[in-house]
């Protein structure tokens, strides 16, 4: 099954649009009390496809008040093609030749930090990047990682054991460290559920991460 939004020239232009936003004017976080309805940024070129909106992501369980919301520039097309349960986006605001106007959508998710992984995945669909963001794995396994490799690894007890052993060793068999890795996988899964992100490749990759980290925890526990 092909991803809902595949890697192509338009995706490259969108990624270029995000990376071209001046970092001095594009905030990465904003206090809730100062959250604007629109973020406007001056740009120097009209070549890339600039983001249409900005997501202001907060944690579902965070107390209301002056907490900082993480800001993610996004394209409405990318969000619509991936997220089935996303709230309605504000209407786009046309910009000028050198101005990008991004209406802000406040969004509450279980883990704003985990959303950064999903934000990247929705553009480049790199399964290796998802796993790398969760915990260490052998570079040889991650190189050119495909959905087929993920599926075959899930079906192989030997491969799962090898990956779990690698992770356990990288964590020095520390159960606290491995528990933190497991929490990151769970947080990613929770964000996927909250957004209605039903990409089969991503779900299988998260399943693989869960199996590997549980195996590593079992190995560490057996050494005590």
PDB file of C-alpha atoms in Angstrom:
ATOM      1  CA  UNK A   1       0.000   0.000   0.000  1.00  0.00           C
ATOM      2  CA  UNK A   2       1.463   3.349  -1.053  1.00  0.00           C
ATOM      3  CA  UNK A   3       1.801   6.083   1.545  1.00  0.00           C
ATOM      4  CA  UNK A   4      -0.993   8.667   1.411  1.00  0.00           C
ATOM      5  CA  UNK A   5       1.487  11.380   0.520  1.00  0.00           C
ATOM      6  CA  UNK A   6       4.531  10.023  -1.248  1.00  0.00           C
ATOM      7  CA  UNK A   7       7.972  11.513  -1.671  1.00  0.00           C
ATOM      8  CA  UNK A   8       7.953  13.635  -4.841  1.00  0.00           C
ATOM      9  CA  UNK A   9       9.020  17.014  -6.138  1.00  0.00           C
ATOM     10  CA  UNK A  10       6.121  18.758  -4.405  1.00  0.00           C
ATOM     11  CA  UNK A  11       7.165  17.213  -1.083  1.00  0.00           C
ATOM     12  CA  UNK A  12      10.718  18.423  -1.620  1.00  0.00           C
ATOM     13  CA  UNK A  13       9.436  21.949  -2.267  1.00  0.00           C
ATOM     14  CA  UNK A  14       7.340  21.768   0.915  1.00  0.00           C
ATOM     15  CA  UNK A  15      10.323  20.662   2.993  1.00  0.00           C
ATOM     16  CA  UNK A  16      12.342  23.452   1.396  1.00  0.00           C
ATOM     17  CA  UNK A  17       9.569  25.858   2.355  1.00  0.00           C
ATOM     18  CA  UNK A  18       9.754  24.817   6.004  1.00  0.00           C
ATOM     19  CA  UNK A  19      13.556  24.959   6.136  1.00  0.00           C
ATOM     20  CA  UNK A  20      13.562  28.358   4.386  1.00  0.00           C
ATOM     21  CA  UNK A  21      11.551  30.051   7.129  1.00  0.00           C
ATOM     22  CA  UNK A  22      13.973  32.420   8.925  1.00  0.00           C
ATOM     23  CA  UNK A  23      14.695  30.881  12.318  1.00  0.00           C
ATOM     24  CA  UNK A  24      14.972  34.352  13.822  1.00  0.00           C
ATOM     25  CA  UNK A  25      11.297  34.991  13.024  1.00  0.00           C
ATOM     26  CA  UNK A  26       9.800  31.498  13.240  1.00  0.00           C
ATOM     27  CA  UNK A  27       9.352  30.615  16.937  1.00  0.00           C
ATOM     28  CA  UNK A  28       9.709  27.016  18.090  1.00  0.00           C
ATOM     29  CA  UNK A  29       7.530  27.643  21.144  1.00  0.00           C
ATOM     30  CA  UNK A  30       5.191  30.358  22.417  1.00  0.00           C
ATOM     31  CA  UNK A  31       3.603  30.888  25.852  1.00  0.00           C
ATOM     32  CA  UNK A  32      -0.106  30.136  25.722  1.00  0.00           C
ATOM     33  CA  UNK A  33      -0.937  33.610  26.996  1.00  0.00           C
ATOM     34  CA  UNK A  34       0.925  35.144  24.038  1.00  0.00           C
ATOM     35  CA  UNK A  35      -0.296  32.791  21.312  1.00  0.00           C
ATOM     36  CA  UNK A  36      -1.279  34.793  18.215  1.00  0.00           C
ATOM     37  CA  UNK A  37      -4.021  33.813  15.782  1.00  0.00           C
ATOM     38  CA  UNK A  38      -1.572  34.131  12.881  1.00  0.00           C
ATOM     39  CA  UNK A  39       2.203  33.916  12.536  1.00  0.00           C
ATOM     40  CA  UNK A  40       3.594  36.058   9.721  1.00  0.00           C
ATOM     41  CA  UNK A  41       7.140  35.561   8.497  1.00  0.00           C
ATOM     42  CA  UNK A  42       9.123  37.511   5.919  1.00  0.00           C
ATOM     43  CA  UNK A  43      10.862  35.312   3.337  1.00  0.00           C
ATOM     44  CA  UNK A  44      13.472  36.070   0.716  1.00  0.00           C
ATOM     45  CA  UNK A  45      12.484  33.716  -2.115  1.00  0.00           C
ATOM     46  CA  UNK A  46       9.306  32.549  -3.839  1.00  0.00           C
ATOM     47  CA  UNK A  47      10.683  29.191  -4.991  1.00  0.00           C
ATOM     48  CA  UNK A  48       9.719  26.807  -2.150  1.00  0.00           C
ATOM     49  CA  UNK A  49       6.172  25.852  -1.187  1.00  0.00           C
ATOM     50  CA  UNK A  50       5.774  27.549   2.154  1.00  0.00           C
ATOM     51  CA  UNK A  51       3.660  26.181   5.028  1.00  0.00           C
ATOM     52  CA  UNK A  52      -0.006  27.138   5.109  1.00  0.00           C
ATOM     53  CA  UNK A  53      -0.558  26.810   8.874  1.00  0.00           C
ATOM     54  CA  UNK A  54       1.210  26.550  12.210  1.00  0.00           C
ATOM     55  CA  UNK A  55       0.268  23.983  14.838  1.00  0.00           C
ATOM     56  CA  UNK A  56       0.633  25.081  18.462  1.00  0.00           C
ATOM     57  CA  UNK A  57       0.930  21.766  20.291  1.00  0.00           C
ATOM     58  CA  UNK A  58       0.446  21.374  24.025  1.00  0.00           C
ATOM     59  CA  UNK A  59       0.319  18.312  26.243  1.00  0.00           C
ATOM     60  CA  UNK A  60      -3.136  16.889  26.939  1.00  0.00           C
ATOM     61  CA  UNK A  61      -2.421  16.526  30.654  1.00  0.00           C
ATOM     62  CA  UNK A  62      -0.644  19.821  31.145  1.00  0.00           C
ATOM     63  CA  UNK A  63      -2.361  22.336  33.439  1.00  0.00           C
ATOM     64  CA  UNK A  64      -3.893  25.325  31.717  1.00  0.00           C
ATOM     65  CA  UNK A  65      -1.999  28.521  32.226  1.00  0.00           C
ATOM     66  CA  UNK A  66       1.195  29.976  30.853  1.00  0.00           C
ATOM     67  CA  UNK A  67       2.838  26.802  29.578  1.00  0.00           C
ATOM     68  CA  UNK A  68       4.771  26.987  26.331  1.00  0.00           C
ATOM     69  CA  UNK A  69       3.227  25.448  23.216  1.00  0.00           C
ATOM     70  CA  UNK A  70       5.504  23.851  20.621  1.00  0.00           C
ATOM     71  CA  UNK A  71       5.120  25.443  17.169  1.00  0.00           C
ATOM     72  CA  UNK A  72       5.235  23.341  13.985  1.00  0.00           C
ATOM     73  CA  UNK A  73       4.907  24.893  10.500  1.00  0.00           C
ATOM     74  CA  UNK A  74       2.780  22.578   8.359  1.00  0.00           C
ATOM     75  CA  UNK A  75       1.035  22.253   5.011  1.00  0.00           C
ATOM     76  CA  UNK A  76      -2.711  21.621   5.073  1.00  0.00           C
ATOM     77  CA  UNK A  77      -2.431  19.055   2.260  1.00  0.00           C
ATOM     78  CA  UNK A  78       0.029  16.958   4.260  1.00  0.00           C
ATOM     79  CA  UNK A  79      -2.114  17.051   7.390  1.00  0.00           C
ATOM     80  CA  UNK A  80      -5.327  16.237   5.514  1.00  0.00           C
ATOM     81  CA  UNK A  81      -3.731  13.242   3.809  1.00  0.00           C
ATOM     82  CA  UNK A  82      -2.528  11.722   7.090  1.00  0.00           C
ATOM     83  CA  UNK A  83      -4.655  12.778  10.050  1.00  0.00           C
ATOM     84  CA  UNK A  84      -8.262  11.574  10.107  1.00  0.00           C
ATOM     85  CA  UNK A  85      -9.232  13.214  13.401  1.00  0.00           C
ATOM     86  CA  UNK A  86      -7.472  16.563  13.152  1.00  0.00           C
ATOM     87  CA  UNK A  87      -9.614  19.557  14.199  1.00  0.00           C
ATOM     88  CA  UNK A  88     -10.772  21.830  11.415  1.00  0.00           C
ATOM     89  CA  UNK A  89      -7.933  24.051  10.229  1.00  0.00           C
ATOM     90  CA  UNK A  90      -8.445  27.822  10.175  1.00  0.00           C
ATOM     91  CA  UNK A  91      -8.924  29.317   6.724  1.00  0.00           C
ATOM     92  CA  UNK A  92      -5.654  29.974   4.914  1.00  0.00           C
ATOM     93  CA  UNK A  93      -4.516  33.584   4.663  1.00  0.00           C
ATOM     94  CA  UNK A  94      -2.867  34.691   1.403  1.00  0.00           C
ATOM     95  CA  UNK A  95       0.555  36.216   1.812  1.00  0.00           C
ATOM     96  CA  UNK A  96       2.495  38.684  -0.255  1.00  0.00           C
ATOM     97  CA  UNK A  97       5.545  38.139  -2.487  1.00  0.00           C
ATOM     98  CA  UNK A  98       7.819  38.143   0.554  1.00  0.00           C
ATOM     99  CA  UNK A  99       5.419  37.286   3.379  1.00  0.00           C
ATOM    100  CA  UNK A 100       4.059  33.954   4.617  1.00  0.00           C
ATOM    101  CA  UNK A 101       0.940  34.086   6.805  1.00  0.00           C
ATOM    102  CA  UNK A 102       0.241  30.960   8.855  1.00  0.00           C
ATOM    103  CA  UNK A 103      -3.030  30.749  10.824  1.00  0.00           C
ATOM    104  CA  UNK A 104      -2.372  29.056  14.177  1.00  0.00           C
ATOM    105  CA  UNK A 105      -4.261  25.936  15.271  1.00  0.00           C
ATOM    106  CA  UNK A 106      -3.906  25.080  18.983  1.00  0.00           C
ATOM    107  CA  UNK A 107      -3.688  21.303  19.302  1.00  0.00           C
ATOM    108  CA  UNK A 108      -3.661  19.177  22.443  1.00  0.00           C
ATOM    109  CA  UNK A 109      -1.806  15.851  22.192  1.00  0.00           C
ATOM    110  CA  UNK A 110      -0.522  13.275  24.699  1.00  0.00           C
ATOM    111  CA  UNK A 111       3.088  14.136  23.793  1.00  0.00           C
ATOM    112  CA  UNK A 112       4.170  17.300  21.920  1.00  0.00           C
ATOM    113  CA  UNK A 113       7.717  15.910  21.776  1.00  0.00           C
ATOM    114  CA  UNK A 114       6.536  12.725  20.067  1.00  0.00           C
ATOM    115  CA  UNK A 115       4.618  14.792  17.523  1.00  0.00           C
ATOM    116  CA  UNK A 116       7.928  16.114  16.215  1.00  0.00           C
ATOM    117  CA  UNK A 117       8.645  12.558  14.990  1.00  0.00           C
ATOM    118  CA  UNK A 118       5.264  12.367  13.257  1.00  0.00           C
ATOM    119  CA  UNK A 119       5.699  15.834  11.779  1.00  0.00           C
ATOM    120  CA  UNK A 120       8.863  14.674  10.030  1.00  0.00           C
ATOM    121  CA  UNK A 121       7.390  11.330   9.003  1.00  0.00           C
ATOM    122  CA  UNK A 122       4.376  12.904   7.297  1.00  0.00           C
ATOM    123  CA  UNK A 123       6.760  14.572   4.867  1.00  0.00           C
ATOM    124  CA  UNK A 124       9.568  12.086   4.227  1.00  0.00           C
ATOM    125  CA  UNK A 125       8.095   8.689   5.268  1.00  0.00           C
ATOM    126  CA  UNK A 126      11.470   7.471   6.519  1.00  0.00           C
ATOM    127  CA  UNK A 127      10.951   4.500   8.810  1.00  0.00           C
ATOM    128  CA  UNK A 128      14.603   4.540   9.859  1.00  0.00           C
ATOM    129  CA  UNK A 129      14.225   8.109  11.130  1.00  0.00           C
ATOM    130  CA  UNK A 130      11.252   7.069  13.274  1.00  0.00           C
ATOM    131  CA  UNK A 131      13.240   4.290  14.940  1.00  0.00           C
ATOM    132  CA  UNK A 132      16.359   6.445  15.330  1.00  0.00           C
ATOM    133  CA  UNK A 133      14.284   9.043  17.167  1.00  0.00           C
ATOM    134  CA  UNK A 134      13.095   6.422  19.661  1.00  0.00           C
ATOM    135  CA  UNK A 135      16.259   4.525  20.649  1.00  0.00           C
ATOM    136  CA  UNK A 136      19.601   3.205  19.312  1.00  0.00           C
ATOM    137  CA  UNK A 137      19.616   0.396  16.738  1.00  0.00           C
ATOM    138  CA  UNK A 138      22.388  -0.981  14.472  1.00  0.00           C
ATOM    139  CA  UNK A 139      23.136   1.319  11.537  1.00  0.00           C
ATOM    140  CA  UNK A 140      23.271  -1.692   9.209  1.00  0.00           C
ATOM    141  CA  UNK A 141      19.666  -2.531  10.104  1.00  0.00           C
ATOM    142  CA  UNK A 142      18.470   1.054   9.658  1.00  0.00           C
ATOM    143  CA  UNK A 143      20.207   1.574   6.321  1.00  0.00           C
ATOM    144  CA  UNK A 144      17.593   1.716   3.530  1.00  0.00           C
ATOM    145  CA  UNK A 145      14.981   0.316   5.928  1.00  0.00           C
ATOM    146  CA  UNK A 146      11.819  -0.705   4.084  1.00  0.00           C
ATOM    147  CA  UNK A 147       8.354  -1.744   5.194  1.00  0.00           C
ATOM    148  CA  UNK A 148       9.106  -5.256   3.976  1.00  0.00           C
ATOM    149  CA  UNK A 149      12.155  -5.427   6.245  1.00  0.00           C
ATOM    150  CA  UNK A 150      10.083  -4.202   9.177  1.00  0.00           C
ATOM    151  CA  UNK A 151       7.464  -6.899   8.536  1.00  0.00           C
ATOM    152  CA  UNK A 152      10.001  -9.688   8.107  1.00  0.00           C
ATOM    153  CA  UNK A 153      11.782  -8.631  11.304  1.00  0.00           C
ATOM    154  CA  UNK A 154       8.505  -8.702  13.231  1.00  0.00           C
ATOM    155  CA  UNK A 155       8.037 -12.293  12.045  1.00  0.00           C
ATOM    156  CA  UNK A 156      11.561 -13.368  13.008  1.00  0.00           C
ATOM    157  CA  UNK A 157      12.225 -14.253  16.628  1.00  0.00           C
ATOM    158  CA  UNK A 158      15.946 -14.378  15.898  1.00  0.00           C
ATOM    159  CA  UNK A 159      16.063 -10.867  14.460  1.00  0.00           C
ATOM    160  CA  UNK A 160      13.947  -9.458  17.277  1.00  0.00           C
ATOM    161  CA  UNK A 161      16.263 -11.038  19.828  1.00  0.00           C
ATOM    162  CA  UNK A 162      19.331  -9.592  18.105  1.00  0.00           C
ATOM    163  CA  UNK A 163      17.850  -6.095  18.079  1.00  0.00           C
ATOM    164  CA  UNK A 164      16.728  -6.394  21.690  1.00  0.00           C
ATOM    165  CA  UNK A 165      20.207  -7.542  22.691  1.00  0.00           C
ATOM    166  CA  UNK A 166      21.741  -4.564  20.914  1.00  0.00           C
ATOM    167  CA  UNK A 167      19.382  -2.150  22.658  1.00  0.00           C
ATOM    168  CA  UNK A 168      19.923  -3.773  26.046  1.00  0.00           C
ATOM    169  CA  UNK A 169      23.692  -3.498  25.614  1.00  0.00           C
ATOM    170  CA  UNK A 170      23.495   0.122  24.444  1.00  0.00           C
ATOM    171  CA  UNK A 171      21.564   0.924  27.630  1.00  0.00           C
ATOM    172  CA  UNK A 172      24.108  -0.979  29.767  1.00  0.00           C
ATOM    173  CA  UNK A 173      21.179  -3.185  30.868  1.00  0.00           C
ATOM    174  CA  UNK A 174      19.777  -0.212  32.783  1.00  0.00           C
ATOM    175  CA  UNK A 175      16.063  -0.810  33.315  1.00  0.00           C
ATOM    176  CA  UNK A 176      15.398   2.871  33.958  1.00  0.00           C
ATOM    177  CA  UNK A 177      16.856   3.814  30.582  1.00  0.00           C
ATOM    178  CA  UNK A 178      14.939   1.045  28.815  1.00  0.00           C
ATOM    179  CA  UNK A 179      11.733   2.064  30.566  1.00  0.00           C
ATOM    180  CA  UNK A 180      12.229   5.589  29.232  1.00  0.00           C
ATOM    181  CA  UNK A 181      12.648   4.165  25.719  1.00  0.00           C
ATOM    182  CA  UNK A 182       9.392   2.228  26.170  1.00  0.00           C
ATOM    183  CA  UNK A 183       7.650   5.408  27.327  1.00  0.00           C
ATOM    184  CA  UNK A 184       8.748   7.200  24.150  1.00  0.00           C
ATOM    185  CA  UNK A 185       7.268   4.433  21.997  1.00  0.00           C
ATOM    186  CA  UNK A 186       4.008   4.588  23.961  1.00  0.00           C
ATOM    187  CA  UNK A 187       3.835   8.373  23.606  1.00  0.00           C
ATOM    188  CA  UNK A 188       4.310   8.110  19.840  1.00  0.00           C
ATOM    189  CA  UNK A 189       1.537   5.506  19.652  1.00  0.00           C
ATOM    190  CA  UNK A 190      -0.769   7.730  21.718  1.00  0.00           C
ATOM    191  CA  UNK A 191      -0.217  10.700  19.394  1.00  0.00           C
ATOM    192  CA  UNK A 192      -0.933   8.505  16.368  1.00  0.00           C
ATOM    193  CA  UNK A 193      -4.231   7.393  17.892  1.00  0.00           C
ATOM    194  CA  UNK A 194      -5.175  10.954  18.823  1.00  0.00           C
ATOM    195  CA  UNK A 195      -4.514  12.193  15.283  1.00  0.00           C
ATOM    196  CA  UNK A 196      -6.093   9.240  13.500  1.00  0.00           C
ATOM    197  CA  UNK A 197      -2.822   8.556  11.707  1.00  0.00           C
ATOM    198  CA  UNK A 198      -3.399   5.125  10.192  1.00  0.00           C
ATOM    199  CA  UNK A 199      -0.368   4.628   7.952  1.00  0.00           C
ATOM    200  CA  UNK A 200       0.314   0.824   7.891  1.00  0.00           C
ATOM    201  CA  UNK A 201       4.072   1.267   7.499  1.00  0.00           C
ATOM    202  CA  UNK A 202       4.263   3.530  10.510  1.00  0.00           C
ATOM    203  CA  UNK A 203       2.065   1.268  12.652  1.00  0.00           C
ATOM    204  CA  UNK A 204       4.222  -1.757  11.841  1.00  0.00           C
ATOM    205  CA  UNK A 205       7.356   0.238  12.659  1.00  0.00           C
ATOM    206  CA  UNK A 206       5.950   1.268  16.036  1.00  0.00           C
ATOM    207  CA  UNK A 207       4.953  -2.359  16.675  1.00  0.00           C
ATOM    208  CA  UNK A 208       8.541  -3.356  15.918  1.00  0.00           C
ATOM    209  CA  UNK A 209       9.908  -0.721  18.288  1.00  0.00           C
ATOM    210  CA  UNK A 210       7.612  -1.987  21.048  1.00  0.00           C
ATOM    211  CA  UNK A 211       8.662  -5.616  20.574  1.00  0.00           C
ATOM    212  CA  UNK A 212      12.343  -4.677  20.572  1.00  0.00           C
ATOM    213  CA  UNK A 213      12.189  -2.534  23.704  1.00  0.00           C
ATOM    214  CA  UNK A 214      10.107  -5.100  25.608  1.00  0.00           C
ATOM    215  CA  UNK A 215      12.626  -7.774  24.668  1.00  0.00           C
ATOM    216  CA  UNK A 216      15.465  -5.559  25.862  1.00  0.00           C
ATOM    217  CA  UNK A 217      13.704  -4.965  29.179  1.00  0.00           C
ATOM    218  CA  UNK A 218      13.245  -8.701  29.653  1.00  0.00           C
ATOM    219  CA  UNK A 219      16.930  -9.310  28.952  1.00  0.00           C
ATOM    220  CA  UNK A 220      17.938  -6.615  31.434  1.00  0.00           C
ATOM    221  CA  UNK A 221      15.596  -7.980  34.088  1.00  0.00           C
ATOM    222  CA  UNK A 222      17.020 -11.481  33.652  1.00  0.00           C
ATOM    223  CA  UNK A 223      20.503 -10.186  34.448  1.00  0.00           C
ATOM    224  CA  UNK A 224      19.504  -8.907  37.879  1.00  0.00           C
TER     225      UNK A 224
END
